[in-house]
Structures are given as C-alpha cells and as structure tokens.
mmCIF file with all atom_site columns, C-alpha atoms in Angstrom:
data_model
loop_
_atom_site.group_PDB
_atom_site.id
_atom_site.type_symbol
_atom_site.label_atom_id
_atom_site.label_alt_id
_atom_site.label_comp_id
_atom_site.label_asym_id
_atom_site.label_entity_id
_atom_site.label_seq_id
_atom_site.pdbx_PDB_ins_code
_atom_site.Cartn_x
_atom_site.Cartn_y
_atom_site.Cartn_z
_atom_site.occupancy
_atom_site.B_iso_or_equiv
_atom_site.pdbx_formal_charge
_atom_site.auth_seq_id
_atom_site.auth_comp_id
_atom_site.auth_asym_id
_atom_site.auth_atom_id
_atom_site.pdbx_PDB_model_num
ATOM 1  C CA . MET A 1 1  ? 103.676 116.220 100.244 1.00 46.00 ? 1  MET A CA 1
ATOM 2  C CA . ALA A 1 2  ? 106.573 117.122 102.362 1.00 54.00 ? 2  ALA A CA 1
ATOM 3  C CA . GLU A 1 3  ? 109.687 115.398 101.942 1.00 69.00 ? 3  GLU A CA 1
ATOM 4  C CA . GLN A 1 4  ? 110.001 112.256 104.301 1.00 82.00 ? 4  GLN A CA 1
ATOM 5  C CA . ASN A 1 5  ? 112.957 111.413 106.426 1.00 94.00 ? 5  ASN A CA 1
ATOM 6  C CA . VAL A 1 6  ? 113.673 107.767 105.500 1.00 96.00 ? 6  VAL A CA 1
ATOM 7  C CA . ASN A 1 7  ? 116.605 105.979 107.372 1.00 97.00 ? 7  ASN A CA 1
ATOM 8  C CA . VAL A 1 8  ? 117.526 102.255 107.349 1.00 98.00 ? 8  VAL A CA 1
ATOM 9  C CA . GLU A 1 9  ? 119.367 100.851 110.368 1.00 98.00 ? 9  GLU A CA 1
ATOM 10 C CA . HIS A 1 10 ? 121.104 97.666  110.943 1.00 98.00 ? 10 HIS A CA 1
ATOM 11 C CA . LYS A 1 11 ? 119.935 96.109  114.191 1.00 98.00 ? 11 LYS A CA 1
ATOM 12 C CA . GLU A 1 12 ? 122.845 93.380  114.353 1.00 96.00 ? 12 GLU A CA 1
ATOM 13 C CA . ALA A 1 13 ? 121.804 91.856  117.642 1.00 97.00 ? 13 ALA A CA 1
ATOM 14 C CA . GLU A 1 14 ? 118.259 91.437  116.019 1.00 98.00 ? 14 GLU A CA 1
ATOM 15 C CA . LYS A 1 15 ? 119.677 90.278  112.667 1.00 98.00 ? 15 LYS A CA 1
ATOM 16 C CA . ARG A 1 16 ? 117.371 92.762  111.173 1.00 98.00 ? 16 ARG A CA 1
ATOM 17 C CA . TYR A 1 17 ? 117.432 95.927  108.914 1.00 98.00 ? 17 TYR A CA 1
ATOM 18 C CA . VAL A 1 18 ? 114.818 98.387  109.864 1.00 98.00 ? 18 VAL A CA 1
ATOM 19 C CA . ILE A 1 19 ? 113.440 101.343 107.715 1.00 98.00 ? 19 ILE A CA 1
ATOM 20 C CA . THR A 1 20 ? 111.885 104.433 109.580 1.00 98.00 ? 20 THR A CA 1
ATOM 21 C CA . VAL A 1 21 ? 109.783 107.156 107.882 1.00 97.00 ? 21 VAL A CA 1
ATOM 22 C CA . ASP A 1 22 ? 109.895 110.202 110.237 1.00 95.00 ? 22 ASP A CA 1
ATOM 23 C CA . GLY A 1 23 ? 111.089 108.047 113.034 1.00 95.00 ? 23 GLY A CA 1
ATOM 24 C CA . ASP A 1 24 ? 108.095 105.499 112.616 1.00 96.00 ? 24 ASP A CA 1
ATOM 25 C CA . GLN A 1 25 ? 109.097 102.043 111.854 1.00 97.00 ? 25 GLN A CA 1
ATOM 26 C CA . ALA A 1 26 ? 107.854 101.361 108.252 1.00 98.00 ? 26 ALA A CA 1
ATOM 27 C CA . GLY A 1 27 ? 109.224 97.852  107.716 1.00 98.00 ? 27 GLY A CA 1
ATOM 28 C CA . PHE A 1 28 ? 112.113 95.442  108.108 1.00 98.00 ? 28 PHE A CA 1
ATOM 29 C CA . ALA A 1 29 ? 114.168 92.789  106.408 1.00 98.00 ? 29 ALA A CA 1
ATOM 30 C CA . ASP A 1 30 ? 115.179 90.119  108.386 1.00 98.00 ? 30 ASP A CA 1
ATOM 31 C CA . TYR A 1 31 ? 118.172 87.688  107.806 1.00 98.00 ? 31 TYR A CA 1
ATOM 32 C CA . ARG A 1 32 ? 120.142 84.815  109.248 1.00 97.00 ? 32 ARG A CA 1
ATOM 33 C CA . ASP A 1 33 ? 124.110 84.211  109.170 1.00 96.00 ? 33 ASP A CA 1
ATOM 34 C CA . VAL A 1 34 ? 124.454 80.823  107.348 1.00 96.00 ? 34 VAL A CA 1
ATOM 35 C CA . ASP A 1 35 ? 128.066 81.272  107.822 1.00 96.00 ? 35 ASP A CA 1
ATOM 36 C CA . ALA A 1 36 ? 130.872 83.932  108.271 1.00 95.00 ? 36 ALA A CA 1
ATOM 37 C CA . ASP A 1 37 ? 130.518 84.981  104.793 1.00 97.00 ? 37 ASP A CA 1
ATOM 38 C CA . THR A 1 38 ? 126.714 84.423  103.924 1.00 98.00 ? 38 THR A CA 1
ATOM 39 C CA . ARG A 1 39 ? 123.371 86.134  104.959 1.00 98.00 ? 39 ARG A CA 1
ATOM 40 C CA . ASP A 1 40 ? 120.193 84.478  104.001 1.00 98.00 ? 40 ASP A CA 1
ATOM 41 C CA . PHE A 1 41 ? 117.710 87.216  103.888 1.00 98.00 ? 41 PHE A CA 1
ATOM 42 C CA . ASN A 1 42 ? 114.574 85.287  104.644 1.00 98.00 ? 42 ASN A CA 1
ATOM 43 C CA . HIS A 1 43 ? 111.692 87.704  105.572 1.00 97.00 ? 43 HIS A CA 1
ATOM 44 C CA . THR A 1 44 ? 110.758 91.344  104.396 1.00 98.00 ? 44 THR A CA 1
ATOM 45 C CA . VAL A 1 45 ? 107.699 93.165  105.710 1.00 97.00 ? 45 VAL A CA 1
ATOM 46 C CA . ILE A 1 46 ? 106.531 96.807  104.970 1.00 98.00 ? 46 ILE A CA 1
ATOM 47 C CA . ASP A 1 47 ? 103.754 98.025  107.211 1.00 97.00 ? 47 ASP A CA 1
ATOM 48 C CA . PRO A 1 48 ? 100.580 98.279  105.163 1.00 97.00 ? 48 PRO A CA 1
ATOM 49 C CA . ALA A 1 49 ? 100.256 102.131 105.876 1.00 96.00 ? 49 ALA A CA 1
ATOM 50 C CA . PHE A 1 50 ? 103.766 102.438 104.188 1.00 97.00 ? 50 PHE A CA 1
ATOM 51 C CA . ARG A 1 51 ? 103.170 100.554 101.238 1.00 95.00 ? 51 ARG A CA 1
ATOM 52 C CA . GLY A 1 52 ? 103.242 101.992 97.735  1.00 95.00 ? 52 GLY A CA 1
ATOM 53 C CA . GLN A 1 53 ? 106.081 104.330 98.697  1.00 94.00 ? 53 GLN A CA 1
ATOM 54 C CA . GLY A 1 54 ? 109.005 102.300 97.241  1.00 95.00 ? 54 GLY A CA 1
ATOM 55 C CA . LEU A 1 55 ? 110.162 101.529 100.675 1.00 97.00 ? 55 LEU A CA 1
ATOM 56 C CA . SER A 1 56 ? 111.064 97.954  100.253 1.00 97.00 ? 56 SER A CA 1
ATOM 57 C CA . GLY A 1 57 ? 113.259 98.982  97.378  1.00 97.00 ? 57 GLY A CA 1
ATOM 58 C CA . LYS A 1 58 ? 115.248 101.267 99.453  1.00 97.00 ? 58 LYS A CA 1
ATOM 59 C CA . LEU A 1 59 ? 115.282 99.035  102.365 1.00 98.00 ? 59 LEU A CA 1
ATOM 60 C CA . VAL A 1 60 ? 116.524 95.983  100.460 1.00 98.00 ? 60 VAL A CA 1
ATOM 61 C CA . GLN A 1 61 ? 119.239 98.215  98.468  1.00 98.00 ? 61 GLN A CA 1
ATOM 62 C CA . ALA A 1 62 ? 120.419 99.658  101.889 1.00 98.00 ? 62 ALA A CA 1
ATOM 63 C CA . ALA A 1 63 ? 120.589 95.752  103.649 1.00 98.00 ? 63 ALA A CA 1
ATOM 64 C CA . LEU A 1 64 ? 122.474 94.724  100.469 1.00 98.00 ? 64 LEU A CA 1
ATOM 65 C CA . ASP A 1 65 ? 124.833 97.601  100.270 1.00 98.00 ? 65 ASP A CA 1
ATOM 66 C CA . ASP A 1 66 ? 125.877 97.038  103.994 1.00 98.00 ? 66 ASP A CA 1
ATOM 67 C CA . THR A 1 67 ? 126.281 93.206  103.435 1.00 98.00 ? 67 THR A CA 1
ATOM 68 C CA . ARG A 1 68 ? 128.469 94.075  100.456 1.00 98.00 ? 68 ARG A CA 1
ATOM 69 C CA . ALA A 1 69 ? 130.577 96.468  102.483 1.00 98.00 ? 69 ALA A CA 1
ATOM 70 C CA . ALA A 1 70 ? 130.808 93.549  105.100 1.00 97.00 ? 70 ALA A CA 1
ATOM 71 C CA . GLY A 1 71 ? 132.175 91.430  102.762 1.00 98.00 ? 71 GLY A CA 1
ATOM 72 C CA . LYS A 1 72 ? 129.493 88.961  102.844 1.00 98.00 ? 72 LYS A CA 1
ATOM 73 C CA . LYS A 1 73 ? 127.471 87.221  100.265 1.00 98.00 ? 73 LYS A CA 1
ATOM 74 C CA . ILE A 1 74 ? 123.508 86.561  100.145 1.00 98.00 ? 74 ILE A CA 1
ATOM 75 C CA . ILE A 1 75 ? 121.019 84.072  99.733  1.00 98.00 ? 75 ILE A CA 1
ATOM 76 C CA . PRO A 1 76 ? 117.762 85.793  98.579  1.00 98.00 ? 76 PRO A CA 1
ATOM 77 C CA . THR A 1 77 ? 115.255 83.372  100.270 1.00 97.00 ? 77 THR A CA 1
ATOM 78 C CA . CYS A 1 78 ? 112.735 86.254  100.607 1.00 97.00 ? 78 CYS A CA 1
ATOM 79 C CA . SER A 1 79 ? 110.890 87.010  97.287  1.00 97.00 ? 79 SER A CA 1
ATOM 80 C CA . VAL A 1 80 ? 111.036 90.652  97.909  1.00 97.00 ? 80 VAL A CA 1
ATOM 81 C CA . VAL A 1 81 ? 114.969 90.370  97.803  1.00 98.00 ? 81 VAL A CA 1
ATOM 82 C CA . GLU A 1 82 ? 115.057 88.082  95.140  1.00 98.00 ? 82 GLU A CA 1
ATOM 83 C CA . HIS A 1 83 ? 112.864 90.242  92.868  1.00 97.00 ? 83 HIS A CA 1
ATOM 84 C CA . PHE A 1 84 ? 115.105 93.168  93.665  1.00 98.00 ? 84 PHE A CA 1
ATOM 85 C CA . VAL A 1 85 ? 118.245 91.318  92.802  1.00 98.00 ? 85 VAL A CA 1
ATOM 86 C CA . GLU A 1 86 ? 116.519 90.266  89.396  1.00 98.00 ? 86 GLU A CA 1
ATOM 87 C CA . LYS A 1 87 ? 115.769 93.721  88.602  1.00 98.00 ? 87 LYS A CA 1
ATOM 88 C CA . ASN A 1 88 ? 119.197 95.293  89.422  1.00 98.00 ? 88 ASN A CA 1
ATOM 89 C CA . ASP A 1 89 ? 122.002 93.655  88.001  1.00 97.00 ? 89 ASP A CA 1
ATOM 90 C CA . GLU A 1 90 ? 124.664 95.322  89.879  1.00 98.00 ? 90 GLU A CA 1
ATOM 91 C CA . TYR A 1 91 ? 123.460 93.220  93.018  1.00 98.00 ? 91 TYR A CA 1
ATOM 92 C CA . LYS A 1 92 ? 123.659 89.719  91.218  1.00 98.00 ? 92 LYS A CA 1
ATOM 93 C CA . ASP A 1 93 ? 127.216 89.335  92.158  1.00 97.00 ? 93 ASP A CA 1
ATOM 94 C CA . LEU A 1 94 ? 126.198 89.254  95.795  1.00 98.00 ? 94 LEU A CA 1
ATOM 95 C CA . VAL A 1 95 ? 124.306 85.980  95.406  1.00 98.00 ? 95 VAL A CA 1
ATOM 96 C CA . ALA A 1 96 ? 126.190 83.087  96.987  1.00 96.00 ? 96 ALA A CA 1
#
C-alpha cells in the first residue's frame, strides 16, 4: 500500500481539528472553549471508510499537541480523547 499523506489542520473558526488523508477529510475532533485557558474536547469522528488506520490517535495527538502549544488545558469529555490520555501518560498533565 502506498504511503498516505495524512494532515491535521486546526479550523479555529469552526472550533475543530480536521484530519485528511490524501486531501480527503477522514474525520474531525470538535471542542469548545470553556474559558481562555481550557478546551473541552467533546466529539471525535472518523469516517467509517477511514477506520482501522490509527487516524483517531493521530488526530487527537495533533489536537492535544496544538492545545499544549497554545498554553491551554483540556477537558476530555469525548471518550476517544479520554482513552487517548489514559493510554499516553505524557498527556495527563493537560487535563484540567
């Protein structure tokens, strides 16, 4: 299988991180700003056609890395984000 071009983009106006594969939207992670310092990640979706490729982990990792770089904490309301943090100790300090 050829190497896929996977990209995660922060669409700030939509309060969403979008993951694309070879230019096609494969999923997204929605959040809401609770306050100036905290993001509540409340909904993550990977399109059924793209499941089983590890994309949710890549999406959540990129979203959390960007959130950390912005100096914010998270509330992992979404089970996908919650499970990612549980499995990756290096992200536990982000939880508000």
